[in-house]
Amino acid sequence: MGREGENPDGNERSGGANDGDSFGRLANATRLEIVDALATDETPLDYTALFERVSVDDSGQFNYHLRQLVGEYVRKTDEGYLLDQAGLRAANVIASSSLELGANRQFQRIDSRCGACGSDGVDIGYRAGEGVVRCPDCERRLTRFDFPPAAVETYAPAAFADAFAQRTRSYIGLADDGVCPFCAHSMSTEVEPSAATHPDAVPVVGRCSACPAGIRAPVGLVLSNRPRIQSLVADSGVPFRETPFWEFEWCTFDAPVIRKTDPLVAELGVDVGDESASILVNANVEILELDH
């Protein structure tokens, strides 16, 4: 599982004509300090209080950089200065270090089951801006997905696995709802065997209509967001939401079987506790049949 590297439709990113200029307004350490200072206070800061929060000593330089932010990222009110919505988004980017790849995190063993082979231990690590889970026994990479660098360093291995699994689930849920989890434009999803990274995999690929981002996810993980599947899982009594998705065989890339190619029909067997079902989906990941 992971993000696609480019938009295969070649669509340009939509937005205002001055997107680059807007982003460029943040390309200064003093401006980033101003944004960070306003983000850490719940109430507006007056001029003096804000000036004292940044490292620049020259009031003229401070005034210049503050003016560059007002109207774009910062709002001036009678009570002082505060971030507008764009400023809050910029503060989130700063806090998450999302524009940096961050340091790699060595793989560490965690007490988590491999859904592909049933091994009782898997390894989790961090590479190039993505969390990665792999099984040392069957040598499968169970999942990899985007994760903010700054947050990685705050977690112990087990807590990192939990946060990574929950965040990935949420992002895949948005993609399945037709919303790009990275930019909020529309996203389409399809079952694409040709996009598999190993012979037996049958992935779902999501492509954004605007940004270069995309997703590649197991069919089972995508379907786990659907009410009919959630009802099946709930009946089993298994704590699915609290369990990393890679522990379930039906949430692995290899789980589906292609039954027809023209038009495409894939079959997925779902076994959770004492509950089981056979599900047929088409190329658009629509459920054609559910035999429970």
XYZ file of C-alpha atoms in Angstrom:
292
model
C 0.000 0.000 0.000
C 1.292 3.446 -0.705
C 0.883 6.734 -2.442
C 1.073 6.864 -6.195
C 3.990 8.918 -7.418
C 2.213 10.903 -10.099
C -1.165 11.721 -11.590
C -1.447 9.402 -14.616
C -4.106 11.594 -16.187
C -1.623 14.449 -16.430
C -4.036 16.887 -14.810
C -2.553 20.127 -13.623
C -3.215 21.067 -10.052
C -6.249 23.326 -9.828
C -6.266 26.470 -7.733
C -5.653 30.152 -7.885
C -3.194 31.683 -10.277
C -0.996 32.864 -7.417
C -0.622 29.559 -5.570
C 3.156 29.732 -5.979
C 3.309 33.309 -4.690
C 1.175 32.384 -1.698
C 3.438 29.483 -0.810
C 6.493 31.693 -1.316
C 5.306 34.070 1.382
C 6.211 31.414 3.937
C 9.744 30.961 2.622
C 11.373 32.903 5.445
C 12.396 31.853 8.960
C 10.882 34.943 10.628
C 7.517 34.400 8.932
C 7.517 30.771 10.013
C 8.252 31.897 13.574
C 5.305 34.310 13.430
C 2.977 31.567 12.216
C 4.256 29.194 14.896
C 3.858 31.827 17.644
C 0.259 32.547 16.663
C -0.502 28.822 16.431
C 0.611 28.178 20.010
C -1.710 30.777 21.527
C -5.482 30.357 21.652
C -6.153 34.104 21.778
C -5.027 36.917 19.459
C -1.583 38.363 20.213
C -1.024 42.100 20.170
C 1.949 43.555 18.316
C 4.279 43.699 21.324
C 3.528 40.163 22.497
C 4.008 38.779 18.992
C 7.295 40.666 18.508
C 8.601 39.178 21.756
C 7.826 35.648 20.563
C 10.148 35.755 17.539
C 13.933 35.842 17.411
C 14.365 38.874 15.115
C 15.504 42.015 16.988
C 14.922 44.578 14.245
C 11.368 45.948 14.451
C 11.558 47.115 10.841
C 12.343 43.601 9.632
C 9.593 42.205 11.865
C 7.055 44.707 10.491
C 7.972 43.819 6.929
C 7.546 40.082 7.401
C 4.329 40.498 9.389
C 2.851 42.635 6.597
C 3.670 39.896 4.083
C 1.536 37.465 6.091
C -1.444 39.688 6.883
C -4.302 39.025 4.479
C -2.864 35.693 3.322
C -2.187 33.723 6.493
C -2.717 36.191 9.340
C -5.742 38.293 10.257
C -5.482 41.575 12.163
C -8.322 42.333 14.588
C -8.968 44.907 17.309
C -7.634 42.400 19.854
C -4.460 41.610 17.922
C -3.196 39.147 15.340
C -4.412 35.589 14.740
C -4.117 32.923 12.074
C -6.818 32.559 9.446
C -7.696 29.146 7.989
C -4.766 29.154 5.564
C -2.475 30.086 8.435
C -3.763 27.194 10.520
C -3.073 24.809 7.653
C 0.437 26.235 7.332
C 0.962 25.751 11.078
C -0.099 22.118 10.730
C 2.455 21.606 7.964
C 5.171 23.140 10.149
C 4.230 21.009 13.164
C 4.127 17.765 11.180
C 7.329 18.471 9.216
C 5.388 17.139 6.236
C 7.607 18.927 3.733
C 10.613 16.983 5.032
C 11.300 13.305 4.511
C 12.589 13.020 8.063
C 15.081 10.550 9.434
C 14.637 6.876 8.723
C 13.467 4.768 11.652
C 15.053 1.366 11.939
C 12.746 -1.628 11.692
C 11.712 -3.025 15.053
C 9.761 -6.158 15.902
C 6.260 -5.674 17.291
C 3.722 -8.138 18.644
C 1.428 -8.141 15.633
C 0.257 -10.944 13.367
C 1.079 -11.179 9.664
C -2.171 -11.596 7.749
C -0.324 -13.158 4.812
C 1.418 -16.078 6.559
C 0.148 -16.031 10.149
C 3.511 -15.251 11.751
C 3.211 -13.814 15.263
C 5.679 -10.963 14.773
C 6.128 -8.252 12.135
C 8.577 -5.374 11.762
C 7.654 -1.701 11.503
C 9.954 1.064 10.310
C 9.988 4.439 8.561
C 11.464 5.210 5.157
C 11.284 8.357 3.002
C 8.147 9.781 4.594
C 6.271 6.483 4.820
C 5.564 3.965 7.542
C 6.417 0.436 6.419
C 5.265 -2.896 7.883
C 6.906 -6.095 6.703
C 6.970 -9.734 7.751
C 10.417 -11.272 8.368
C 9.079 -14.814 7.870
C 7.304 -14.582 4.504
C 9.334 -11.497 3.489
C 6.204 -9.661 2.382
C 5.813 -5.917 2.704
C 2.351 -5.803 4.215
C 1.818 -2.075 3.899
C 3.519 1.251 3.381
C 1.825 4.614 3.556
C 2.375 8.305 4.139
C 3.034 9.389 7.752
C 4.255 12.783 9.078
C 7.964 12.712 10.019
C 7.648 14.783 13.195
C 5.122 12.387 14.727
C 7.237 9.280 14.118
C 9.838 10.287 16.682
C 7.247 10.673 19.455
C 6.025 7.059 19.415
C 7.309 3.811 20.842
C 7.137 1.008 18.230
C 3.758 -0.425 19.312
C 2.179 3.027 19.596
C 3.615 3.986 16.202
C 2.025 0.870 14.677
C -1.346 1.764 16.180
C -1.225 5.410 15.046
C -0.008 4.399 11.593
C -2.761 1.791 11.172
C -5.523 4.153 12.305
C -4.318 7.033 10.133
C -3.985 4.794 7.082
C -7.502 3.429 7.634
C -8.874 6.972 7.795
C -7.110 8.025 4.600
C -8.294 4.935 2.709
C -11.824 5.616 3.958
C -11.728 9.115 2.495
C -10.420 7.775 -0.808
C -13.232 5.212 -0.921
C -15.705 8.051 -0.352
C -14.288 9.794 -3.434
C -12.274 12.429 -1.568
C -8.509 12.752 -1.958
C -7.090 12.496 1.587
C -4.178 14.734 0.627
C -5.853 17.710 -1.079
C -9.650 17.077 -0.763
C -10.304 17.099 -4.520
C -12.227 14.197 -6.037
C -10.554 10.798 -6.195
C -11.537 7.767 -8.255
C -10.724 4.194 -7.221
C -10.429 1.055 -9.326
C -9.330 -2.541 -8.929
C -6.161 -2.703 -11.052
C -4.298 -6.029 -11.155
C -1.811 -4.444 -13.565
C -0.676 -2.096 -10.782
C 0.405 -4.984 -8.546
C 3.954 -4.963 -7.205
C 4.073 -8.778 -6.974
C 2.348 -11.491 -9.036
C -0.548 -12.495 -6.765
C -1.581 -9.022 -5.628
C -4.881 -7.417 -6.638
C -4.717 -3.778 -5.495
C -7.188 -0.937 -5.487
C -5.624 2.181 -7.003
C -6.928 5.663 -6.235
C -6.107 8.656 -8.416
C -6.758 12.290 -7.592
C -8.336 14.607 -10.161
C -6.111 17.505 -9.132
C -2.924 16.656 -7.221
C -0.228 14.059 -8.006
C -1.129 12.001 -4.942
C -2.716 8.597 -5.103
C -3.244 5.474 -3.057
C -2.704 1.763 -3.517
C -4.593 -0.389 -1.026
C -5.902 -3.931 -0.492
C -9.464 -4.580 -1.650
C -10.413 -5.788 1.835
C -9.205 -2.626 3.540
C -11.230 -0.498 1.128
C -14.344 -2.612 1.648
C -13.931 -2.498 5.438
C -15.295 1.053 5.308
C -18.602 -0.098 3.774
C -21.645 -0.483 6.083
C -22.399 -4.055 4.957
C -18.874 -5.196 5.781
C -18.793 -3.234 9.019
C -22.012 -4.971 10.064
C -20.459 -8.363 9.318
C -17.367 -7.493 11.353
C -19.470 -6.149 14.229
C -21.442 -9.419 14.380
C -18.181 -11.337 14.792
C -17.303 -9.611 18.053
C -13.705 -9.183 16.859
C -12.287 -5.712 17.729
C -11.494 -4.914 14.107
C -11.010 -1.162 14.522
C -8.581 -1.699 17.397
C -6.561 -4.331 15.525
C -4.009 -3.379 12.838
C -5.598 -4.189 9.492
C -2.550 -6.118 8.238
C -3.369 -8.853 10.792
C -6.417 -9.926 8.755
C -5.771 -12.186 5.768
C -8.649 -10.625 3.816
C -7.002 -7.200 4.180
C -3.842 -8.289 2.370
C -3.115 -7.590 -1.283
C -3.118 -11.301 -2.165
C -6.558 -12.076 -0.723
C -8.791 -11.359 -3.769
C -9.073 -13.730 -6.721
C -9.893 -12.507 -10.232
C -12.955 -14.425 -11.473
C -13.522 -12.522 -14.737
C -11.452 -10.060 -16.706
C -13.942 -8.561 -19.171
C -15.638 -7.031 -17.344
C -13.448 -7.459 -14.290
C -14.918 -9.316 -11.314
C -12.864 -10.094 -8.216
C -13.877 -12.361 -5.338
C -12.844 -11.756 -1.738
C -13.407 -14.172 1.121
C -13.879 -12.438 4.474
C -13.398 -14.473 7.646
C -13.695 -12.678 10.981
C -14.200 -14.751 14.109
C -17.124 -17.089 13.423
C -18.444 -14.896 10.604
C -17.577 -15.485 6.955
C -18.685 -14.086 3.631
C -17.850 -14.251 -0.053
C -17.907 -10.899 -1.828
C -17.822 -10.119 -5.537
C -16.726 -6.652 -6.646
C -16.341 -5.033 -10.054
C -13.548 -2.824 -11.356
C -15.056 0.215 -9.613
C -14.920 -1.613 -6.256
C -18.710 -1.840 -6.184
C -20.132 -4.833 -4.334
C -21.969 -7.025 -6.844
C -22.795 -9.868 -4.510
C -22.333 -10.680 -0.830
C -22.937 -14.268 0.225
C -22.972 -14.413 4.022
